[in-house]
Amino acid sequence: PLSRNAETTHIYNMSFGVTDGGHFVAPNVAIENAIASGVANGRGGLGSIYVKAAGNSRTNGIASQMLDDSNFDGESGLPGVINVAAVNSAGRFSTYSTKGASVLVAAPSNDGRFGQPAVTTTDRTGSPGYESPANTAYTDEFGGTSAATPIVSGVVALVLQANPQLTWRDVKHVLATTARRNDASDSDWVQNGAGHWVNHNYGFGVVDASSAVTAARGWTSLGTDYDGMESESVTPNVAIPDDNTTGVTSEITISGSTLTTCDYIRVTASFPDHTYYTDLELVLTSPDGTETVLKPLTFPTSAPPTGITMRMVTHRHLGETVNGTWSLRVRDLRTADTGVFESW
């Protein structure tokens, strides 16, 4: 379905995700291939637009203990995907909204608490309906990032109506650079090296339809392809100190890149023998000094498999310098389990 009628279907709304229990789940191969095909061939070569829910499993029931991260869902980290978080009626992240570096923007939804405002939309009648009993064609109890995501899809439709020649890259940039900085008192907000405000809870902020449409009308296209992909790797192969706040840090230096600025960064990190990888925290720092939590310390609902290769993405460095030293810090923040940081 994610590549069906790609010439006439411009936007694919992905209000679904994986049940991961706080573990990494690799992207479904069929979905990954369909999105790659849509980005390359959809809309006459301009690229199909994929808008995806970031997830509804923020914590494991204790507010301070992260269960999930948007990077745990492998499909959220695919290059063509716009990952969407949810905010409540007060403009703060919904209690369930999964945070993470792959989140691009947020949009309104419910809060997840009884009696709080939710989303009104059409519904199926009878037993298949959303409400119980479902005896009308509407519901006023819809929510989740599954409700926030189609709001962003609707904004993308307005943006493409204003400028049908926008590429898939253009759409992501338009949304990110016009998003509204909500919940300004939240301590996670930082200004990246390009001057964009960004937050692990909200990405670049709440989607702003009016500003996005205005920007789209006069947008200078970035094209469909990057000027050149930079790919570097290193093999530190070092033991990670257990229950240690210093951890280990590895660096990759890029020089002479023809890329003027970043679109997004994708990191693959390998820990082949770690016995409880959810103990790990991974923080990427750019040459401009912006930090990204690629993977936080998490508290899963079941024991993870031993050993992992994690593929993660961040949009937080949008517009930043490519050339320079990128560093990845790995810390094991709980006791009893150990392993090696093999490569990244």
XYZ file of N, CA, C and O in Angstrom, residues 184-283:
400
model
N 7.933 26.692 25.427
C 9.260 27.309 25.415
C 10.039 27.084 26.710
O 11.274 27.174 26.703
N 9.364 26.786 27.802
C 10.059 26.584 29.075
C 10.655 25.184 29.210
O 11.395 24.923 30.163
N 10.350 24.296 28.276
C 10.891 22.944 28.347
C 12.422 22.999 28.229
O 12.970 23.625 27.320
N 13.106 22.332 29.143
C 14.561 22.451 29.249
C 15.309 21.778 28.096
O 16.515 21.973 27.940
N 14.618 20.988 27.283
C 15.286 20.257 26.219
C 15.565 21.117 24.978
O 16.348 20.733 24.114
N 14.947 22.284 24.878
C 15.156 23.125 23.705
C 16.596 23.607 23.614
O 17.162 24.113 24.582
N 17.195 23.437 22.439
C 18.511 24.009 22.150
C 18.477 24.595 20.750
O 17.675 24.186 19.908
N 19.361 25.562 20.504
C 19.509 26.129 19.179
C 20.696 25.443 18.520
O 21.809 25.476 19.046
N 20.461 24.783 17.389
C 21.564 24.070 16.749
C 22.497 25.054 16.037
O 22.279 26.269 16.058
N 23.541 24.528 15.409
C 24.552 25.379 14.795
C 24.053 26.213 13.645
O 24.717 27.174 13.232
N 22.892 25.870 13.113
C 22.297 26.654 12.027
C 21.257 27.646 12.538
O 20.609 28.336 11.741
N 21.068 27.690 13.861
C 20.127 28.630 14.455
C 18.723 28.113 14.620
O 17.827 28.857 15.046
N 18.485 26.828 14.312
C 17.144 26.257 14.452
C 16.942 25.729 15.870
O 17.783 24.988 16.385
N 15.813 26.079 16.476
C 15.458 25.511 17.766
C 14.967 24.079 17.575
O 14.176 23.801 16.666
N 15.426 23.175 18.428
C 15.072 21.766 18.270
C 14.989 21.105 19.635
O 15.649 21.535 20.593
N 14.166 20.072 19.742
C 13.844 19.462 21.029
C 13.551 17.979 20.791
O 12.848 17.631 19.835
N 14.078 17.088 21.645
C 13.821 15.655 21.466
C 12.333 15.314 21.604
O 11.877 14.298 21.066
N 11.575 16.130 22.328
C 10.145 15.868 22.503
C 9.312 16.308 21.304
O 8.267 15.725 21.024
N 9.767 17.361 20.611
C 8.940 18.017 19.602
C 9.588 18.126 18.231
O 8.966 18.642 17.301
N 10.829 17.676 18.078
C 11.528 17.991 16.854
C 11.743 19.493 16.768
O 12.215 20.124 17.716
N 11.333 20.095 15.643
C 11.506 21.537 15.464
C 10.290 22.327 15.956
O 10.254 23.552 15.808
N 9.313 21.629 16.547
C 8.160 22.307 17.122
C 6.859 21.819 16.520
O 6.811 20.840 15.761
N 5.784 22.523 16.866
C 4.452 22.167 16.369
C 4.288 22.677 14.945
O 4.640 23.820 14.630
N 3.783 21.820 14.086
C 3.609 22.169 12.683
C 2.740 23.420 12.555
O 1.758 23.604 13.273
N 3.138 24.322 11.659
C 2.449 25.601 11.469
C 1.984 25.675 10.016
O 2.778 25.957 9.107
N 0.701 25.431 9.788
C 0.178 25.339 8.427
C 0.333 26.644 7.658
O 0.774 26.652 6.501
N -0.012 27.759 8.284
C 0.039 29.043 7.589
C 1.467 29.396 7.177
O 1.722 29.766 6.024
N 2.403 29.248 8.115
C 3.802 29.573 7.815
C 4.377 28.622 6.768
O 5.163 29.030 5.895
N 3.994 27.344 6.848
C 4.504 26.361 5.890
C 4.016 26.658 4.478
O 4.785 26.582 3.513
N 2.749 27.010 4.339
C 2.199 27.326 3.019
C 2.851 28.585 2.452
O 3.204 28.652 1.271
N 3.032 29.585 3.298
C 3.690 30.817 2.853
C 5.106 30.530 2.371
O 5.542 31.021 1.319
N 5.845 29.736 3.131
C 7.218 29.389 2.745
C 7.237 28.586 1.453
O 8.109 28.782 0.602
N 6.276 27.677 1.303
C 6.242 26.812 0.118
C 6.086 27.609 -1.163
O 6.683 27.280 -2.199
N 5.310 28.685 -1.109
C 5.036 29.457 -2.328
C 6.307 30.056 -2.920
O 6.429 30.160 -4.138
N 7.244 30.440 -2.077
C 8.461 31.053 -2.597
C 9.696 30.196 -2.412
O 10.820 30.698 -2.455
N 9.500 28.880 -2.224
C 10.604 27.989 -1.882
C 11.505 27.703 -3.074
O 11.036 27.412 -4.171
N 12.819 27.795 -2.867
C 13.795 27.386 -3.869
C 14.141 25.930 -3.638
O 14.642 25.566 -2.571
N 13.886 25.097 -4.616
C 13.981 23.653 -4.413
C 15.404 23.201 -4.103
O 16.388 23.697 -4.661
N 15.489 22.225 -3.208
C 16.750 21.582 -2.857
C 17.040 20.396 -3.764
O 18.115 19.795 -3.677
N 16.085 20.048 -4.617
C 16.239 18.884 -5.473
C 15.830 17.603 -4.761
O 15.452 17.606 -3.583
N 15.945 16.508 -5.470
C 15.560 15.221 -4.890
C 16.742 14.480 -4.298
O 16.584 13.646 -3.405
N 17.932 14.767 -4.783
C 19.114 14.048 -4.322
C 20.048 14.983 -3.578
O 20.038 16.204 -3.780
N 20.870 14.402 -2.716
C 21.900 15.168 -2.039
C 23.065 15.407 -3.000
O 23.281 14.665 -3.948
N 23.828 16.440 -2.733
C 24.983 16.735 -3.582
C 26.047 15.649 -3.481
O 26.913 15.537 -4.324
N 25.977 14.873 -2.441
C 26.937 13.790 -2.233
C 26.778 13.273 -0.824
O 26.744 14.045 0.126
N 26.627 11.980 -0.680
C 26.467 11.404 0.656
C 27.842 11.174 1.278
O 28.744 10.642 0.642
N 27.993 11.600 2.523
C 29.227 11.321 3.251
C 29.024 10.042 4.065
O 28.033 9.897 4.773
N 29.965 9.132 3.951
C 29.890 7.891 4.718
C 31.268 7.593 5.294
O 32.228 7.372 4.554
N 31.367 7.625 6.598
C 32.630 7.368 7.293
C 32.382 6.347 8.393
O 31.277 6.246 8.931
N 33.403 5.592 8.736
C 33.250 4.604 9.810
C 34.548 4.456 10.572
O 35.635 4.810 10.091
N 34.433 3.944 11.783
C 35.588 3.715 12.644
C 35.281 2.516 13.534
O 34.104 2.217 13.802
N 36.303 1.816 13.969
C 36.135 0.628 14.806
C 36.904 0.822 16.116
O 38.062 0.403 16.242
N 36.287 1.450 17.118
C 36.991 1.663 18.390
C 37.270 0.363 19.132
O 38.316 0.207 19.758
N 36.290 -0.585 19.087
C 36.464 -1.905 19.707
C 36.980 -1.788 21.143
O 37.999 -2.392 21.522
N 36.265 -1.021 21.951
C 36.672 -0.792 23.341
C 35.590 -1.272 24.298
O 34.400 -1.222 23.992
N 36.019 -1.743 25.465
C 35.088 -2.152 26.509
C 34.400 -0.923 27.097
O 35.029 0.122 27.297
N 33.107 -1.039 27.362
C 32.335 0.056 27.945
C 32.317 -0.129 29.464
O 31.853 -1.162 29.956
N 32.829 0.840 30.237
C 32.813 0.700 31.696
C 31.386 0.537 32.217
O 30.471 1.260 31.784
N 31.182 -0.396 33.103
C 29.846 -0.676 33.635
C 29.454 0.355 34.685
O 30.268 0.736 35.533
N 28.188 0.800 34.622
C 27.638 1.729 35.617
C 28.585 2.906 35.819
O 29.026 3.202 36.933
N 28.861 3.611 34.715
C 29.895 4.646 34.728
C 29.405 5.855 33.943
O 28.968 5.722 32.796
N 29.485 7.050 34.537
C 28.943 8.248 33.897
C 29.894 8.878 32.884
O 29.502 9.798 32.166
N 31.122 8.390 32.825
C 32.076 8.910 31.841
C 31.954 8.178 30.515
O 31.879 8.789 29.446
N 31.928 6.857 30.570
C 31.782 6.058 29.370
C 32.988 6.138 28.460
O 34.107 6.442 28.895
N 32.759 5.867 27.172
C 33.820 5.938 26.169
C 33.331 6.816 25.018
O 32.138 6.869 24.714
N 34.277 7.500 24.378
C 33.952 8.393 23.272
C 34.814 8.071 22.074
O 36.024 7.863 22.208
N 34.197 8.014 20.907
C 34.907 7.774 19.651
C 34.619 8.927 18.702
O 33.535 9.514 18.742
N 35.594 9.253 17.847
C 35.450 10.393 16.950
C 35.615 9.983 15.490
O 36.366 9.059 15.169
N 34.886 10.683 14.638
C 35.049 10.586 13.189
C 35.214 11.998 12.654
O 34.395 12.879 12.960
N 36.265 12.229 11.887
C 36.507 13.548 11.311
C 36.245 13.508 9.810
O 36.764 12.649 9.100
N 35.422 14.456 9.365
C 35.108 14.601 7.945
C 35.768 15.879 7.450
O 35.647 16.935 8.080
N 36.478 15.793 6.339
C 37.118 16.972 5.761
C 36.955 16.937 4.251
O 36.891 15.874 3.636
N 36.849 18.092 3.662
C 36.737 18.181 2.212
C 35.406 17.761 1.650
O 35.279 17.473 0.455
N 34.373 17.711 2.476
C 33.057 17.304 1.989
C 32.499 18.342 1.021
O 32.658 19.548 1.215
N 31.848 17.871 -0.024
C 31.187 18.780 -0.962
C 29.807 19.196 -0.456
O 29.180 20.090 -1.027
N 29.330 18.547 0.582
C 28.064 18.934 1.183
C 28.249 20.225 1.962
O 29.166 20.342 2.781
N 27.394 21.196 1.716
C 27.511 22.455 2.435
C 26.857 22.378 3.814
O 27.373 22.934 4.783
N 25.724 21.686 3.911
C 25.034 21.556 5.197
C 24.404 20.169 5.317
O 24.244 19.453 4.335
N 24.013 19.836 6.541
C 23.376 18.541 6.830
C 21.887 18.575 6.514
O 21.208 19.564 6.789
N 21.380 17.486 5.977
C 19.948 17.210 5.948
C 19.582 16.394 7.187
O 18.740 16.786 7.984
N 20.217 15.262 7.301
C 20.007 14.401 8.458
C 21.252 13.535 8.621
O 22.072 13.413 7.707
N 21.403 12.951 9.791
C 22.527 12.069 10.085
C 21.981 10.695 10.434
O 21.038 10.568 11.222
N 22.598 9.672 9.854
C 22.229 8.302 10.184
C 23.435 7.604 10.798
O 24.530 7.657 10.249
N 23.231 6.997 11.942
C 24.312 6.346 12.680
C 23.972 4.875 12.877
O 22.875 4.539 13.336
N 24.908 4.029 12.531
C 24.809 2.604 12.831
C 25.908 2.277 13.833
O 27.086 2.543 13.570
N 25.534 1.744 14.977
C 26.500 1.435 16.043
C 26.330 -0.015 16.460
O 25.209 -0.504 16.630
N 27.460 -0.686 16.655
C 27.440 -2.129 16.917
C 27.978 -2.446 18.305
O 29.066 -2.016 18.685
N 27.189 -3.250 19.034
C 27.546 -3.730 20.367
C 27.258 -5.236 20.402
O 26.260 -5.677 20.983
N 28.108 -6.036 19.778
C 27.762 -7.429 19.484
C 27.644 -8.344 20.690
O 27.022 -9.402 20.584
N 28.219 -7.949 21.834
C 28.196 -8.868 22.977
C 27.608 -8.249 24.237
O 27.671 -8.858 25.311
N 27.038 -7.047 24.145
C 26.509 -6.438 25.367
C 25.298 -7.224 25.848
O 24.402 -7.560 25.077
N 25.285 -7.519 27.132
C 24.264 -8.420 27.667
C 22.959 -7.720 28.038
O 21.978 -8.393 28.374
N 22.924 -6.379 27.986
C 21.685 -5.656 28.283
C 21.812 -4.249 27.687
O 22.041 -3.278 28.394
N 21.665 -4.160 26.371
C 21.999 -2.919 25.679
C 21.084 -1.751 26.044
O 21.417 -0.589 25.773
N 19.931 -2.001 26.667
C 19.076 -0.896 27.080
C 19.716 -0.086 28.207
O 19.255 1.021 28.512
N 20.780 -0.606 28.825
C 21.547 0.161 29.810
C 22.325 1.303 29.169
O 22.799 2.207 29.869
N 22.496 1.244 27.863
C 23.379 2.183 27.180
C 22.682 3.495 26.821
O 21.491 3.523 26.507
N 23.468 4.569 26.874
C 23.054 5.869 26.358
C 24.053 6.271 25.277
O 25.263 6.186 25.491
N 23.549 6.704 24.114
C 24.394 7.117 23.007
C 24.127 8.580 22.690
O 22.972 8.959 22.424
N 25.165 9.405 22.734
C 25.028 10.835 22.468
C 25.996 11.237 21.355
O 27.213 11.058 21.489
